[in-house]
Amino acid sequence: MSKPQVLILMGSDSDFETMNEAAVALKQFGIEYEIEVASAHRSPARTSKLTREALGRGIKCIIAGAGGAAHLAGVIAAETTLPVIGVPIASTPLAGFDSLLAMVQMPAGIPVATVAVGKAGATNAGILAAQMIGLSDPEVARKLVAYKEKLAKGVEEKSAKLKEKLAK
Ligand code: RP5
């Protein structure tokens, strides 16, 4: 087994159902990843340690998912030069709007690439990480092209099916 290239961090184990979609996407492109629970508020020292060690361990991108007052991606970005992708999780009565605003409104100088709230965002976080890795990994780049072709083919099939249904 090769070394993980992506570190997936989440604020709580309750975020896993959403964040697993990032793992599923990475698996699709054959990218090794590691998953850890680390909270910006409940375990700041652990979050800092995992972040600071990541670059030296060969990690190329960190995906961070959190809900509510979602500061995880921001505090990670504060401590690393690795690209950080943030996934806002819908885990409170505010349905992820709170997480989105907390994550997306970073001050200039500390970028977090914030994706959509919830599972679609987690999927896109995995794909975006794959696209970063694909810049220097031809095998991953090839799989990304095939993935896009499959998406486009799926739309054509849906269109054909719809037309068939309407013709009946
Ligand atoms: C956030 O609080 C976590 O990212 C999670 O989305 C939310 C709730 O956490 P738990 O109370 O389920 O541990 O920090």
XYZ file of N, CA, C and O and ligand atoms in Angstrom:
686
model
N 0.858 -1.211 0.000
C 0.000 0.000 0.000
C 0.889 1.255 0.000
O 1.830 1.351 0.794
N 0.584 2.217 -0.898
C 1.411 3.417 -0.940
C 0.994 4.412 0.150
O -0.004 4.226 0.830
N 1.758 5.473 0.259
C 1.498 6.475 1.308
C 0.252 7.302 0.977
O 0.012 7.601 -0.192
N -0.517 7.711 2.002
C -1.689 8.552 1.697
C -1.269 9.899 1.106
O -0.282 10.488 1.533
N -2.047 10.352 0.126
C -1.756 11.645 -0.507
C -2.740 12.719 -0.068
O -2.521 13.901 -0.271
N -3.869 12.269 0.471
C -4.891 13.221 0.922
C -5.243 12.914 2.372
O -5.413 11.755 2.741
N -5.337 13.955 3.158
C -5.753 13.810 4.556
C -7.169 14.369 4.678
O -7.418 15.531 4.341
N -8.088 13.508 5.113
C -9.471 13.944 5.326
C -9.661 14.131 6.832
O -9.542 13.173 7.598
N -9.933 15.353 7.235
C -10.182 15.631 8.657
C -11.637 16.038 8.820
O -12.193 16.738 7.971
N -12.245 15.610 9.932
C -13.625 16.040 10.197
C -13.781 16.362 11.671
O -13.103 15.762 12.528
N -14.672 17.313 11.946
C -14.831 17.815 13.311
C -15.360 16.797 14.289
O -15.090 16.879 15.492
N -16.120 15.825 13.791
C -16.716 14.829 14.670
C -16.978 13.560 13.870
O -17.107 13.621 12.633
N -17.115 12.445 14.581
C -17.465 11.210 13.864
C -18.866 11.322 13.259
O -19.212 10.600 12.327
N -19.676 12.253 13.790
C -21.026 12.435 13.236
C -20.976 13.051 11.827
O -21.982 13.080 11.120
N -19.800 13.545 11.412
C -19.638 14.105 10.059
C -19.294 13.016 9.032
O -19.223 13.297 7.833
N -19.054 11.789 9.519
C -18.502 10.757 8.635
C -19.405 10.408 7.454
O -18.929 10.228 6.331
N -20.709 10.314 7.712
C -21.612 9.916 6.624
C -21.445 10.847 5.408
O -21.430 10.414 4.264
N -21.309 12.138 5.698
C -21.085 13.106 4.607
C -19.669 12.978 4.052
O -19.462 12.861 2.838
N -18.696 12.970 4.943
C -17.299 13.012 4.498
C -16.841 11.735 3.798
O -15.861 11.751 3.044
N -17.559 10.640 4.036
C -17.219 9.394 3.339
C -17.324 9.555 1.823
O -16.647 8.864 1.066
N -18.165 10.493 1.380
C -18.305 10.726 -0.072
C -16.992 11.224 -0.682
O -16.691 10.939 -1.841
N -16.214 11.966 0.097
C -14.897 12.404 -0.399
C -13.989 11.193 -0.558
O -13.256 11.069 -1.549
N -14.072 10.288 0.413
C -13.257 9.066 0.353
C -13.660 8.215 -0.847
O -12.806 7.690 -1.567
N -14.966 8.101 -1.078
C -15.469 7.315 -2.220
C -14.924 7.894 -3.525
O -14.466 7.160 -4.410
N -14.944 9.216 -3.644
C -14.438 9.865 -4.869
C -12.940 9.596 -5.038
O -12.483 9.266 -6.140
N -12.184 9.705 -3.953
C -10.736 9.483 -4.058
C -10.428 8.045 -4.468
O -9.542 7.803 -5.292
N -11.177 7.099 -3.907
C -10.989 5.673 -4.237
C -11.172 5.450 -5.730
O -10.452 4.690 -6.359
N -12.182 6.144 -6.293
C -12.489 6.022 -7.710
C -11.281 6.367 -8.594
O -11.142 5.856 -9.685
N -10.441 7.273 -8.102
C -9.264 7.680 -8.879
C -7.987 6.990 -8.390
O -6.884 7.357 -8.793
N -8.168 6.015 -7.517
C -7.025 5.241 -7.022
C -6.091 6.024 -6.129
O -4.883 5.766 -6.102
N -6.635 7.002 -5.409
C -5.790 7.853 -4.546
C -5.907 7.406 -3.086
O -7.005 7.291 -2.546
N -4.757 7.183 -2.477
C -4.731 6.792 -1.059
C -5.040 7.998 -0.172
O -4.596 9.114 -0.458
N -5.810 7.749 0.888
C -6.161 8.843 1.794
C -6.143 8.325 3.221
O -6.116 7.112 3.461
N -6.203 9.249 4.139
C -6.260 8.909 5.558
C -7.379 9.739 6.174
O -7.552 10.898 5.800
N -8.147 9.130 7.078
C -9.251 9.860 7.715
C -8.988 9.994 9.206
O -8.603 9.020 9.860
N -9.169 11.203 9.736
C -9.010 11.435 11.179
C -10.120 12.364 11.648
O -10.568 13.239 10.902
N -10.530 12.193 12.906
C -11.425 13.163 13.536
C -10.543 14.133 14.311
O -9.679 13.725 15.089
N -10.715 15.416 14.056
C -9.945 16.450 14.763
C -10.806 17.707 14.796
O -11.270 18.161 13.755
N -11.036 18.218 15.967
C -11.930 19.371 16.094
C -11.147 20.659 16.350
O -10.214 20.674 17.164
N -11.549 21.715 15.651
C -10.894 23.020 15.860
C -11.116 23.518 17.282
O -10.248 24.173 17.863
N -12.275 23.186 17.838
C -12.628 23.721 19.155
C -12.365 22.744 20.294
O -11.904 23.133 21.359
N -12.684 21.454 20.043
C -12.562 20.476 21.138
C -11.149 19.887 21.240
O -10.764 19.399 22.298
N -10.419 19.875 20.146
C -9.051 19.316 20.204
C -8.108 20.136 19.317
O -7.554 19.620 18.347
N -7.909 21.409 19.690
C -7.069 22.266 18.837
C -5.627 21.777 18.709
O -5.026 21.898 17.637
N -5.091 21.183 19.774
C -3.685 20.728 19.720
C -3.535 19.565 18.742
O -2.589 19.514 17.950
N -4.507 18.661 18.767
C -4.485 17.507 17.834
C -4.626 17.987 16.390
O -3.932 17.524 15.488
N -5.517 18.933 16.193
C -5.724 19.479 14.839
C -4.428 20.106 14.330
O -4.004 19.873 13.192
N -3.780 20.873 15.199
C -2.544 21.547 14.832
C -1.448 20.530 14.512
O -0.730 20.658 13.513
N -1.329 19.491 15.316
C -0.283 18.467 15.114
C -0.493 17.760 13.771
O 0.447 17.648 12.965
N -1.721 17.312 13.525
C -2.003 16.605 12.264
C -1.700 17.506 11.067
O -1.169 17.061 10.052
N -2.063 18.780 11.195
C -1.844 19.735 10.101
C -0.353 19.957 9.863
O 0.125 19.894 8.731
N 0.384 20.208 10.940
C 1.811 20.531 10.812
C 2.637 19.354 10.295
O 3.651 19.545 9.637
N 2.169 18.135 10.592
C 2.922 16.956 10.156
C 2.602 16.551 8.714
O 3.348 15.787 8.106
N 1.485 17.049 8.188
C 0.963 16.540 6.911
C 1.950 16.682 5.739
O 2.212 15.710 5.021
N 2.499 17.858 5.537
C 3.385 18.108 4.384
C 4.574 17.149 4.398
O 4.890 16.525 3.376
N 5.200 17.006 5.545
C 6.371 16.135 5.685
C 6.042 14.671 5.465
O 6.925 13.871 5.154
N 4.768 14.310 5.627
C 4.353 12.917 5.428
C 3.959 12.625 3.974
O 3.507 11.538 3.663
N 4.061 13.623 3.125
C 3.752 13.400 1.708
C 2.310 13.705 1.332
O 1.872 13.424 0.209
N 1.564 14.279 2.264
C 0.183 14.680 1.956
C 0.231 15.853 0.972
O 1.034 16.782 1.135
N -0.668 15.811 -0.042
C -0.659 16.881 -1.064
C -1.837 17.830 -0.916
O -1.852 18.923 -1.497
N -2.847 17.405 -0.170
C -4.055 18.226 -0.035
C -4.802 17.785 1.221
O -4.828 16.597 1.535
N -5.392 18.731 1.925
C -6.198 18.382 3.104
C -7.652 18.741 2.820
O -7.960 19.848 2.357
N -8.538 17.788 3.079
C -9.977 18.046 2.964
C -10.510 18.118 4.395
O -10.296 17.192 5.184
N -11.195 19.226 4.725
C -11.683 19.401 6.095
C -13.191 19.614 6.090
O -13.700 20.518 5.428
N -13.908 18.763 6.824
C -15.364 18.907 6.920
C -15.765 19.231 8.344
O -15.261 18.626 9.295
N -16.651 20.202 8.494
C -17.145 20.543 9.831
C -18.506 21.209 9.716
O -18.859 21.760 8.670
N -19.254 21.129 10.818
C -20.577 21.741 10.834
C -20.682 22.824 11.883
O -19.781 23.000 12.708
N -21.768 23.576 11.846
C -22.006 24.638 12.837
C -21.006 25.775 12.688
O -20.819 26.320 11.600
N -20.363 26.148 13.803
C -19.318 27.184 13.767
C -18.071 26.530 13.176
O -17.119 26.207 13.893
N -18.091 26.333 11.870
C -17.135 25.440 11.198
C -15.791 26.121 10.939
O -15.499 26.546 9.826
N -14.949 26.136 11.966
C -13.651 26.806 11.848
C -12.515 25.868 11.472
O -11.376 26.307 11.316
N -12.833 24.569 11.350
C -11.765 23.578 11.146
C -10.892 23.867 9.917
O -9.664 23.923 10.026
N -11.526 24.038 8.761
C -10.735 24.249 7.534
C -9.876 25.509 7.658
O -8.718 25.519 7.232
N -10.424 26.537 8.270
C -9.692 27.805 8.414
C -8.473 27.670 9.319
O -7.398 28.169 8.993
N -8.627 26.981 10.445
C -7.468 26.860 11.344
C -6.410 25.939 10.745
O -5.219 26.124 10.976
N -6.856 24.976 9.947
C -5.887 24.121 9.249
C -5.119 24.973 8.231
O -3.889 24.939 8.176
N -5.863 25.744 7.440
C -5.220 26.588 6.414
C -4.245 27.579 7.036
O -3.252 27.964 6.415
N -4.519 27.982 8.274
C -3.639 28.937 8.957
C -2.268 28.337 9.243
O -1.291 29.060 9.407
N -2.216 26.991 9.295
C -0.967 26.348 9.744
C -0.258 25.522 8.678
O 0.649 24.771 8.995
N -0.710 25.632 7.440
C -0.042 24.842 6.393
C -0.045 25.600 5.073
O -0.902 26.468 4.851
N 0.915 25.241 4.203
C 0.902 25.789 2.841
C 0.262 24.788 1.884
O 0.174 25.050 0.680
N -0.182 23.646 2.388
C -0.904 22.693 1.540
C -2.255 23.282 1.157
O -2.851 24.032 1.939
N -2.779 22.929 -0.036
C -4.130 23.387 -0.361
C -5.150 22.742 0.569
O -5.052 21.549 0.878
N -6.105 23.551 1.031
C -7.140 23.064 1.954
C -8.512 23.229 1.292
O -8.872 24.312 0.828
N -9.254 22.130 1.241
C -10.621 22.156 0.699
C -11.577 21.997 1.873
O -11.430 21.078 2.683
N -12.556 22.894 1.973
C -13.494 22.852 3.091
C -14.857 22.336 2.666
O -15.398 22.761 1.639
N -15.400 21.410 3.461
C -16.741 20.885 3.193
C -17.672 21.316 4.333
O -17.532 20.844 5.464
N -18.623 22.219 4.060
C -19.573 22.610 5.106
C -20.585 21.480 5.329
O -21.167 20.967 4.370
N -20.776 21.105 6.590
C -21.671 19.989 6.914
C -22.982 20.530 7.489
O -22.976 21.459 8.296
N -24.078 19.908 7.081
C -25.403 20.325 7.569
C -25.729 19.557 8.851
O -26.492 18.610 8.832
N -25.115 19.958 9.969
C -25.287 19.170 11.195
C -26.043 19.902 12.298
O -26.146 19.405 13.412
N -26.551 21.085 12.020
C -27.264 21.836 13.069
C -28.650 22.246 12.544
O -28.944 22.066 11.353
N -29.482 22.844 13.406
C -30.803 23.293 12.928
C -30.717 24.326 11.802
O -31.708 24.582 11.119
N -29.542 24.908 11.564
C -29.406 25.897 10.480
C -29.058 25.234 9.137
O -28.812 25.914 8.141
N -29.020 23.904 9.146
C -28.927 23.111 7.906
C -27.704 23.399 7.031
O -27.762 23.263 5.816
N -26.608 23.805 7.632
C -25.374 23.974 6.868
C -25.106 25.381 6.384
O -24.005 25.686 5.938
N -26.110 26.263 6.496
C -25.890 27.657 6.079
C -24.871 28.306 7.024
O -24.011 29.092 6.607
N -24.953 27.927 8.316
C -23.984 28.394 9.313
C -22.567 27.927 8.965
O -21.615 28.713 8.938
N -22.447 26.631 8.639
C -21.129 26.057 8.313
C -20.560 26.717 7.064
O -19.363 27.015 6.994
N -21.422 26.913 6.059
C -20.982 27.518 4.795
C -20.394 28.911 5.037
O -19.294 29.223 4.582
N -21.124 29.734 5.784
C -20.642 31.102 6.019
C -19.371 31.111 6.860
O -18.442 31.876 6.607
N -19.322 30.234 7.873
C -18.134 30.177 8.735
C -16.903 29.774 7.931
O -15.798 30.243 8.178
N -17.109 28.911 6.942
C -15.991 28.352 6.195
C -15.562 29.211 5.016
O -14.389 29.335 4.698
N -16.534 29.814 4.360
C -16.231 30.478 3.090
C -15.657 31.893 3.286
O -14.914 32.380 2.444
N -15.964 32.525 4.406
C -15.573 33.927 4.586
C -14.201 34.067 5.227
O -14.041 34.687 6.280
N -13.195 33.516 4.573
C -11.829 33.579 5.105
C -11.198 34.933 4.807
O -11.444 35.532 3.763
N -10.354 35.406 5.716
C -9.661 36.663 5.443
C -8.601 36.479 4.354
O -8.070 35.378 4.184
N -8.295 37.550 3.630
C -7.286 37.488 2.568
C -5.976 36.953 3.133
O -5.546 37.362 4.218
N -5.376 36.034 2.412
C -4.095 35.472 2.837
C -4.193 34.025 3.270
O -3.198 33.306 3.275
N -5.409 33.598 3.670
C -5.587 32.223 4.175
C -6.714 31.549 3.371
O -7.858 31.489 3.830
N -6.406 31.063 2.170
C -7.489 30.497 1.351
C -7.987 29.131 1.822
O -7.199 28.284 2.234
N -9.305 28.972 1.740
C -9.939 27.658 1.892
C -10.854 27.504 0.683
O -11.708 28.353 0.430
N -10.643 26.443 -0.087
C -11.491 26.199 -1.261
C -12.766 25.532 -0.772
O -12.822 24.321 -0.583
N -13.789 26.347 -0.532
C -15.025 25.819 0.051
C -15.949 25.287 -1.045
O -16.232 25.982 -2.017
N -16.397 24.061 -0.850
C -17.306 23.435 -1.817
C -18.744 23.501 -1.275
O -18.994 24.107 -0.236
N -19.661 22.858 -1.978
C -21.078 22.915 -1.604
C -21.336 22.236 -0.251
O -20.556 21.388 0.196
N -22.434 22.613 0.374
C -22.839 22.001 1.649
C -23.228 20.531 1.403
O -23.941 20.219 0.448
N -22.748 19.658 2.283
C -23.240 18.277 2.293
C -22.520 17.315 1.356
O -21.383 17.550 0.953
N -23.237 16.243 1.008
C -22.599 15.131 0.281
C -22.065 15.517 -1.095
O -21.005 15.043 -1.505
N -22.794 16.393 -1.822
C -22.297 16.810 -3.144
C -20.971 17.544 -2.979
O -20.032 17.372 -3.768
N -20.884 18.346 -1.926
C -19.643 19.071 -1.647
C -18.512 18.110 -1.316
O -17.375 18.282 -1.768
N -18.815 17.085 -0.532
C -17.781 16.108 -0.151
C -17.291 15.356 -1.393
O -16.090 15.142 -1.567
N -18.211 14.990 -2.264
C -17.818 14.341 -3.523
C -16.906 15.274 -4.315
O -15.832 14.871 -4.792
N -17.327 16.517 -4.446
C -16.522 17.474 -5.223
C -15.166 17.741 -4.573
O -14.178 17.996 -5.274
N -15.112 17.686 -3.255
C -13.824 17.865 -2.565
C -12.868 16.748 -2.973
O -11.687 17.000 -3.254
N -13.389 15.528 -3.046
C -12.550 14.400 -3.466
C -12.085 14.557 -4.903
O -10.917 14.324 -5.219
N -12.991 14.999 -5.769
C -12.629 15.180 -7.190
C -11.618 16.323 -7.339
O -10.641 16.221 -8.086
N -11.854 17.404 -6.612
C -10.931 18.552 -6.684
C -9.527 18.148 -6.218
O -8.519 18.528 -6.839
N -9.452 17.364 -5.155
C -8.150 16.872 -4.676
C -7.509 16.003 -5.764
O -6.305 16.112 -6.031
N -8.318 15.177 -6.414
C -7.796 14.323 -7.494
C -7.274 15.193 -8.647
O -6.243 14.882 -9.262
N -7.963 16.286 -8.935
C -7.524 17.175 -10.017
C -6.181 17.827 -9.678
O -5.345 18.042 -10.555
N -5.980 18.137 -8.401
C -4.680 18.701 -7.979
C -3.584 17.654 -8.172
O -2.520 17.934 -8.716
N -3.874 16.437 -7.737
C -2.884 15.361 -7.831
C -2.653 14.981 -9.291
O -1.529 14.691 -9.706
N -3.718 15.063 -10.087
C -3.635 14.725 -11.512
C -2.700 15.636 -12.310
O -2.243 15.279 -13.390
N -2.380 16.796 -11.787
C -1.457 17.705 -12.478
C -0.064 17.092 -12.599
O 0.690 17.415 -13.510
N 0.269 16.222 -11.651
C 1.600 15.610 -11.704
C 1.532 14.079 -11.719
O 2.534 13.421 -11.510
N 0.329 13.532 -11.930
C 0.171 12.077 -11.965
C -0.678 11.710 -13.189
O -1.911 11.842 -13.175
N -0.024 11.263 -14.277
C -0.736 10.995 -15.529
C -1.848 9.954 -15.405
O -2.854 10.034 -16.110
N -1.663 8.971 -14.522
C -2.669 7.924 -14.350
C -3.959 8.519 -13.762
O -5.075 8.223 -14.207
N -3.802 9.384 -12.778
C -4.966 10.056 -12.180
C -5.600 10.990 -13.215
O -6.831 11.043 -13.359
N -4.766 11.695 -13.982
C -5.272 12.604 -15.021
C -6.118 11.827 -16.039
O -7.199 12.276 -16.443
N -5.650 10.643 -16.408
C -6.382 9.800 -17.374
C -7.742 9.387 -16.790
O -8.771 9.449 -17.457
N -7.746 9.006 -15.525
C -9.003 8.598 -14.882
C -9.985 9.774 -14.786
O -11.199 9.589 -14.874
N -9.454 10.982 -14.604
C -10.322 12.170 -14.535
C -11.001 12.435 -15.880
O -12.180 12.792 -15.934
N -10.249 12.246 -16.967
C -10.822 12.438 -18.311
C -11.939 11.412 -18.528
O -13.042 11.745 -18.988
N -11.658 10.151 -18.162
C -12.654 9.082 -18.332
C -13.895 9.372 -17.491
O -15.029 9.131 -17.928
N -13.689 9.915 -16.303
C -14.819 10.254 -15.412
C -15.728 11.302 -16.059
O -16.949 11.182 -16.079
N -15.101 12.335 -16.630
C -15.885 13.407 -17.282
C -16.647 12.863 -18.487
O -17.798 13.233 -18.729
N -15.990 11.971 -19.243
C -16.651 11.371 -20.411
C -17.875 10.559 -19.966
O -18.921 10.597 -20.588
N -17.715 9.834 -18.850
C -18.814 9.017 -18.324
C -19.985 9.920 -17.889
O -21.148 9.608 -18.144
N -19.660 11.038 -17.266
C -20.712 11.986 -16.851
C -21.497 12.475 -18.066
O -22.729 12.514 -18.060
N -20.763 12.873 -19.104
C -21.403 13.404 -20.317
C -22.275 12.341 -20.980
O -23.399 12.624 -21.419
N -21.775 11.101 -21.013
C -22.525 9.996 -21.614
C -23.818 9.757 -20.823
O -24.886 9.516 -21.388
N -23.720 9.876 -19.508
C -24.881 9.690 -18.636
C -25.979 10.698 -18.953
O -27.169 10.360 -18.927
N -25.596 11.930 -19.266
C -26.581 12.965 -19.607
C -27.277 12.615 -20.921
O -28.504 12.718 -21.046
N -26.477 12.173 -21.911
C -27.063 11.769 -23.206
C -28.068 10.642 -23.016
O -29.148 10.646 -23.595
N -27.712 9.681 -22.164
C -28.607 8.539 -21.905
C -29.908 9.008 -21.246
O -30.997 8.553 -21.585
N -29.777 9.938 -20.300
C -30.969 10.470 -19.625
C -31.879 11.179 -20.620
O -33.104 11.051 -20.576
N -31.265 11.941 -21.519
C -32.030 12.669 -22.527
C -32.778 11.694 -23.443
O -33.972 11.871 -23.726
N -32.072 10.651 -23.873
C -32.684 9.646 -24.751
C -33.846 8.956 -24.042
O -34.916 8.765 -24.620
N -33.650 8.598 -22.768
C -34.694 7.922 -21.989
C -35.920 8.815 -21.840
O -37.068 8.371 -21.950
N -35.675 10.094 -21.574
C -36.776 11.044 -21.396
C -37.587 11.173 -22.689
O -38.828 11.156 -22.669
N -36.869 11.257 -23.818
C -37.546 11.388 -25.109
C -38.379 10.143 -25.396
O -39.500 10.240 -25.894
N -37.808 8.983 -25.053
C -38.522 7.711 -25.253
C -39.812 7.710 -24.447
O -40.868 7.327 -24.940
N -39.738 8.178 -23.215
C -40.910 8.210 -22.309
C -41.980 9.181 -22.853
O -43.172 8.865 -22.844
N -41.527 10.321 -23.344
C -42.461 11.328 -23.845
C -43.155 10.873 -25.142
O -44.258 11.295 -25.438
N -42.461 10.022 -25.890
C -43.002 9.556 -27.166
C -44.102 8.513 -26.979
O -44.859 8.227 -27.901
N -44.185 7.916 -25.769
C -45.173 6.840 -25.529
C -46.595 7.381 -25.417
O -46.821 8.483 -24.940
C -18.903 20.296 14.641
O -20.038 20.135 15.410
C -18.693 18.963 13.980
O -17.994 19.139 12.779
C -20.081 18.450 13.761
O -20.581 18.774 12.469
C -20.900 19.207 14.807
C -21.554 18.314 15.816
O -20.596 17.516 16.446
P -21.034 16.391 17.494
O -21.732 17.091 18.610
O -21.918 15.426 16.749
O -19.744 15.730 17.938
O -17.799 20.644 15.401
